PDB file of C-alpha atoms in Angstrom:
ATOM      1  CA  MET A   1      11.096  -8.805  -1.306  1.00 77.00           C
ATOM      2  CA  PRO A   2      12.574  -9.127  -5.218  1.00 80.00           C
ATOM      3  CA  GLY A   3      16.106  -9.748  -4.380  1.00 76.00           C
ATOM      4  CA  ALA A   4      17.632  -6.983  -6.738  1.00 80.00           C
ATOM      5  CA  TRP A   5      15.883  -4.794  -4.545  1.00 87.00           C
ATOM      6  CA  SER A   6      17.288  -3.218  -1.722  1.00 85.00           C
ATOM      7  CA  VAL A   7      15.544  -0.803   1.236  1.00 86.00           C
ATOM      8  CA  VAL A   8      17.882   1.919   3.171  1.00 87.00           C
ATOM      9  CA  VAL A   9      19.242   0.698   6.166  1.00 81.00           C
ATOM     10  CA  PRO A  10      17.862   2.280   9.140  1.00 78.00           C
ATOM     11  CA  LEU A  11      20.004   4.478  11.356  1.00 77.00           C
ATOM     12  CA  GLY A  12      18.263   2.350  14.795  1.00 75.00           C
ATOM     13  CA  PRO A  13      15.728   0.309  15.424  1.00 75.00           C
ATOM     14  CA  ASN A  14      13.224   3.240  15.922  1.00 80.00           C
ATOM     15  CA  VAL A  15      14.766   5.445  12.897  1.00 83.00           C
ATOM     16  CA  CYS A  16      12.813   5.049   9.259  1.00 89.00           C
ATOM     17  CA  PRO A  17      14.373   6.914   6.434  1.00 91.00           C
ATOM     18  CA  SER A  18      12.502   9.873   4.384  1.00 92.00           C
ATOM     19  CA  ILE A  19       9.596   9.047   1.864  1.00 94.00           C
ATOM     20  CA  ASP A  20       8.308  12.387   2.039  1.00 95.00           C
ATOM     21  CA  GLY A  21       7.615  13.134  -2.168  1.00 94.00           C
ATOM     22  CA  ASP A  22       5.870  12.768  -5.468  1.00 96.00           C
ATOM     23  CA  TYR A  23       5.843   9.289  -6.682  1.00 96.00           C
ATOM     24  CA  GLN A  24       4.293   7.087  -9.811  1.00 94.00           C
ATOM     25  CA  ILE A  25       0.767   5.655  -9.037  1.00 92.00           C
ATOM     26  CA  LEU A  26       2.148   2.630 -11.284  1.00 92.00           C
ATOM     27  CA  GLY A  27       5.248   0.559 -10.591  1.00 91.00           C
ATOM     28  CA  MET A  28       5.899  -2.825 -10.473  1.00 91.00           C
ATOM     29  CA  GLY A  29       5.681  -5.467  -7.762  1.00 89.00           C
ATOM     30  CA  LYS A  30       5.051  -9.179  -6.562  1.00 83.00           C
ATOM     31  CA  LEU A  31       2.462 -10.997  -6.786  1.00 76.00           C
ATOM     32  CA  GLU A  32       3.907 -13.917  -5.335  1.00 74.00           C
ATOM     33  CA  LYS A  33       6.537 -15.847  -4.936  1.00 74.00           C
ATOM     34  CA  GLY A  34       8.440 -17.679  -8.023  1.00 75.00           C
ATOM     35  CA  LEU A  35       5.594 -15.122 -10.628  1.00 77.00           C
ATOM     36  CA  SER A  36       7.533 -12.573 -12.783  1.00 84.00           C
ATOM     37  CA  LEU A  37       7.083  -8.849 -11.696  1.00 87.00           C
ATOM     38  CA  THR A  38       3.707  -7.173 -12.761  1.00 89.00           C
ATOM     39  CA  GLN A  39       2.360  -3.661 -13.051  1.00 89.00           C
ATOM     40  CA  THR A  40       0.822  -3.005  -9.991  1.00 89.00           C
ATOM     41  CA  ARG A  41      -1.170   0.560  -8.577  1.00 90.00           C
ATOM     42  CA  LEU A  42       0.765   2.125  -5.781  1.00 91.00           C
ATOM     43  CA  ASP A  43      -3.293   4.286  -4.760  1.00 90.00           C
ATOM     44  CA  VAL A  44      -4.859  -0.106  -4.643  1.00 87.00           C
ATOM     45  CA  ALA A  45      -1.040  -1.283  -2.975  1.00 89.00           C
ATOM     46  CA  LEU A  46      -2.611   1.963  -0.341  1.00 89.00           C
ATOM     47  CA  GLY A  47      -6.232   0.650   0.295  1.00 84.00           C
ATOM     48  CA  TYR A  48      -7.168   3.870  -1.717  1.00 86.00           C
ATOM     49  CA  THR A  49      -8.611   2.242  -4.669  1.00 85.00           C
ATOM     50  CA  PHE A  50      -9.874   4.638  -7.500  1.00 88.00           C
ATOM     51  CA  PRO A  51     -11.441   4.104 -11.123  1.00 87.00           C
ATOM     52  CA  SER A  52      -8.632   3.299 -13.648  1.00 84.00           C
ATOM     53  CA  ASP A  53     -10.896   6.150 -15.452  1.00 84.00           C
ATOM     54  CA  GLY A  54      -9.763   8.442 -12.972  1.00 84.00           C
ATOM     55  CA  MET A  55      -6.598   6.836 -11.830  1.00 88.00           C
ATOM     56  CA  PRO A  56      -4.548   9.611 -10.515  1.00 91.00           C
ATOM     57  CA  LYS A  57      -1.169  10.929 -12.388  1.00 86.00           C
ATOM     58  CA  HIS A  58       0.716  10.667  -8.268  1.00 91.00           C
ATOM     59  CA  VAL A  59       0.681  10.525  -4.789  1.00 94.00           C
ATOM     60  CA  SER A  60       2.630  13.223  -2.618  1.00 96.00           C
ATOM     61  CA  ILE A  61       3.533  11.234   0.633  1.00 96.00           C
ATOM     62  CA  SER A  62       4.593  13.465   3.709  1.00 95.00           C
ATOM     63  CA  MET A  63       5.201  12.189   7.415  1.00 92.00           C
ATOM     64  CA  GLU A  64       3.686  15.193  10.063  1.00 88.00           C
ATOM     65  CA  GLU A  65       6.811  14.322  12.135  1.00 76.00           C
ATOM     66  CA  GLY A  66       4.983  15.365  15.556  1.00 77.00           C
ATOM     67  CA  ASN A  67       2.389  13.057  16.041  1.00 80.00           C
ATOM     68  CA  SER A  68       3.553  10.042  13.948  1.00 88.00           C
ATOM     69  CA  ILE A  69       1.187  11.284  10.912  1.00 94.00           C
ATOM     70  CA  LEU A  70       2.073   9.893   7.330  1.00 94.00           C
ATOM     71  CA  ASN A  71      -0.629  11.709   4.563  1.00 95.00           C
ATOM     72  CA  PHE A  72      -1.324  11.076   1.233  1.00 95.00           C
ATOM     73  CA  LYS A  73      -2.341  13.203  -1.593  1.00 95.00           C
ATOM     74  CA  PHE A  74      -3.146  11.718  -4.478  1.00 94.00           C
ATOM     75  CA  GLY A  75      -3.079  14.480  -7.317  1.00 90.00           C
ATOM     76  CA  ASP A  76      -5.450  14.816 -10.989  1.00 89.00           C
ATOM     77  CA  PRO A  77      -7.614  13.578 -11.667  1.00 90.00           C
ATOM     78  CA  VAL A  78      -9.226  13.114  -8.049  1.00 89.00           C
ATOM     79  CA  ASN A  79      -7.553  15.477  -5.920  1.00 90.00           C
ATOM     80  CA  GLN A  80      -8.529  13.718  -2.392  1.00 91.00           C
ATOM     81  CA  SER A  81      -6.447  13.434   0.505  1.00 94.00           C
ATOM     82  CA  PHE A  82      -5.879  10.602   3.250  1.00 94.00           C
ATOM     83  CA  SER A  83      -3.936  10.272   6.409  1.00 94.00           C
ATOM     84  CA  GLU A  84      -3.292   7.173   8.334  1.00 92.00           C
ATOM     85  CA  PRO A  85      -1.452   6.928  11.861  1.00 93.00           C
ATOM     86  CA  ALA A  86       1.827   5.424  11.867  1.00 93.00           C
ATOM     87  CA  SER A  87       4.656   4.132  13.647  1.00 92.00           C
ATOM     88  CA  CYS A  88       8.015   2.950  13.087  1.00 90.00           C
ATOM     89  CA  ASP A  89       9.704  -0.272  12.971  1.00 87.00           C
ATOM     90  CA  ASP A  90      13.025  -0.772  11.916  1.00 86.00           C
ATOM     91  CA  GLY A  91      13.373   1.469   8.993  1.00 89.00           C
ATOM     92  CA  TRP A  92       9.806   1.070   7.373  1.00 92.00           C
ATOM     93  CA  TYR A  93       6.415   2.949   8.320  1.00 93.00           C
ATOM     94  CA  ALA A  94       4.315   0.872   9.391  1.00 93.00           C
ATOM     95  CA  PHE A  95      -0.257   1.399   9.469  1.00 92.00           C
ATOM     96  CA  GLY A  96      -2.717  -0.866   9.432  1.00 88.00           C
ATOM     97  CA  GLN A  97      -6.689  -0.983   7.534  1.00 78.00           C
ATOM     98  CA  GLN A  98      -8.998  -3.368   8.873  1.00 76.00           C
ATOM     99  CA  GLN A  99     -12.949  -3.890   7.092  1.00 73.00           C
ATOM    100  CA  THR A 100     -15.596  -6.487   8.437  1.00 71.00           C
ATOM    101  CA  ASP A 101     -18.852  -7.544   7.749  1.00 72.00           C
ATOM    102  CA  GLN A 102     -19.140  -6.636   4.631  1.00 67.00           C
ATOM    103  CA  TYR A 103     -21.650  -7.714   1.798  1.00 62.00           C
ATOM    104  CA  VAL A 104     -19.467  -8.742  -1.241  1.00 62.00           C
ATOM    105  CA  GLY A 105     -22.441  -9.372  -4.422  1.00 62.00           C
ATOM    106  CA  ASP A 106     -23.468 -12.926  -5.544  1.00 67.00           C
ATOM    107  CA  GLY A 107     -24.703 -14.425  -1.738  1.00 66.00           C
ATOM    108  CA  ALA A 108     -20.579 -13.626  -0.421  1.00 74.00           C
ATOM    109  CA  ASN A 109     -19.247 -11.598   2.838  1.00 73.00           C
ATOM    110  CA  LEU A 110     -16.557 -10.183   4.117  1.00 69.00           C
ATOM    111  CA  ASP A 111     -15.933 -11.546   6.869  1.00 78.00           C
ATOM    112  CA  TYR A 112     -13.627 -10.203   7.657  1.00 70.00           C
ATOM    113  CA  SER A 113     -10.146  -8.194   5.485  1.00 76.00           C
ATOM    114  CA  LEU A 114      -6.651  -7.288   7.690  1.00 81.00           C
ATOM    115  CA  ARG A 115      -4.043  -4.985   5.576  1.00 86.00           C
ATOM    116  CA  LYS A 116      -0.478  -4.112   6.893  1.00 93.00           C
ATOM    117  CA  ILE A 117       0.944  -2.050   5.682  1.00 94.00           C
ATOM    118  CA  ARG A 118       4.825  -0.940   5.676  1.00 94.00           C
ATOM    119  CA  LEU A 119       7.012   1.570   3.421  1.00 95.00           C
ATOM    120  CA  GLY A 120      10.219   1.948   3.486  1.00 94.00           C
ATOM    121  CA  LYS A 121      12.548   3.980   1.257  1.00 94.00           C
ATOM    122  CA  ALA A 122      15.525   2.310  -2.172  1.00 94.00           C
ATOM    123  CA  VAL A 123      18.469   3.018  -1.808  1.00 93.00           C
ATOM    124  CA  ASP A 124      17.677   4.350  -5.326  1.00 93.00           C
ATOM    125  CA  GLY A 125      14.469   6.887  -3.664  1.00 93.00           C
ATOM    126  CA  SER A 126      12.502   4.929  -4.946  1.00 95.00           C
ATOM    127  CA  LEU A 127       9.300   3.917  -2.832  1.00 96.00           C
ATOM    128  CA  ILE A 128       8.921   0.133  -1.270  1.00 95.00           C
ATOM    129  CA  VAL A 129       5.361  -1.071  -0.772  1.00 95.00           C
ATOM    130  CA  HIS A 130       5.347  -4.200   1.914  1.00 93.00           C
ATOM    131  CA  LEU A 131       1.527  -5.229   1.650  1.00 91.00           C
ATOM    132  CA  LEU A 132      -0.086  -8.477   3.854  1.00 90.00           C
ATOM    133  CA  LEU A 133      -2.953  -8.824   3.122  1.00 86.00           C
ATOM    134  CA  GLU A 134      -5.430 -12.333   5.171  1.00 80.00           C
ATOM    135  CA  ALA A 135      -9.055 -11.917   4.601  1.00 75.00           C
ATOM    136  CA  GLN A 136     -12.696 -13.781   4.973  1.00 75.00           C
ATOM    137  CA  PHE A 137     -15.611 -14.804   3.125  1.00 74.00           C
ATOM    138  CA  SER A 138     -17.991 -16.280   3.614  1.00 81.00           C
ATOM    139  CA  SER A 139     -21.270 -17.431   1.535  1.00 79.00           C
ATOM    140  CA  PHE A 140     -25.238 -18.218   2.173  1.00 68.00           C
ATOM    141  CA  ALA A 141     -24.435 -22.307   2.593  1.00 64.00           C
ATOM    142  CA  VAL A 142     -21.859 -21.299   5.029  1.00 67.00           C
ATOM    143  CA  LEU A 143     -18.393 -21.651   2.998  1.00 72.00           C
ATOM    144  CA  LYS A 144     -15.581 -20.337   4.275  1.00 75.00           C
ATOM    145  CA  SER A 145     -12.914 -19.126   2.366  1.00 74.00           C
ATOM    146  CA  HIS A 146      -9.692 -17.795   4.201  1.00 69.00           C
ATOM    147  CA  GLU A 147      -6.783 -16.152   2.180  1.00 78.00           C
ATOM    148  CA  VAL A 148      -3.697 -14.134   2.964  1.00 77.00           C
ATOM    149  CA  ARG A 149      -1.393 -12.340  -0.340  1.00 79.00           C
ATOM    150  CA  GLU A 150       1.844 -10.651   1.002  1.00 87.00           C
ATOM    151  CA  ILE A 151       2.747  -8.124  -2.167  1.00 89.00           C
ATOM    152  CA  TRP A 152       6.386  -6.283  -2.813  1.00 92.00           C
ATOM    153  CA  SER A 153       6.005  -3.664  -5.411  1.00 94.00           C
ATOM    154  CA  ARG A 154       8.317  -0.122  -6.003  1.00 95.00           C
ATOM    155  CA  TYR A 155       6.619   3.309  -7.214  1.00 95.00           C
ATOM    156  CA  GLU A 156       9.712   5.267  -8.421  1.00 95.00           C
ATOM    157  CA  LYS A 157       9.122   9.378  -8.260  1.00 94.00           C
ATOM    158  CA  SER A 158       7.021  10.920 -10.155  1.00 90.00           C
ATOM    159  CA  VAL A 159       9.180  13.505 -13.126  1.00 80.00           C
ATOM    160  CA  THR A 160       6.365  15.610 -14.074  1.00 67.00           C
ATOM    161  CA  HIS A 161       5.073  16.668 -10.712  1.00 51.00           C
ATOM    162  CA  LYS A 162       7.213  19.871  -9.168  1.00 47.00           C
TER     163      LYS A 162
END
């Protein structure tokens, strides 16, 4: 995590601060250690990518306390909602997504993709996303490529949406 960012300290091992709220889609992220911050999109970080010409203006996040479900509602122009079962771990909401065996074009196949996503609250009220990606691709020539990537990004609360 970039040194200038700080998260709300949890009050206990299974206590997470509320991240309920509306957040801007565009934020700042660090794609690799040593690189400068660059613009990142919250829909992409959460695993729900929309086309650039139909990018939502904000995302509303809420937690269903009784059943540990995170709800994501993407605003105009897409107006779509998704839910993810999540757990609370050291002040971070954690969930994962997995894809297997998908053709991606030009003779390449996605063997598997694992996305481990953790959401935390910054002391300034922003949303911090920690994303750990692991993927393996293969081609018809039986070449395999394996990639692991860790991405940190931060998204401010939306000021235009109430």
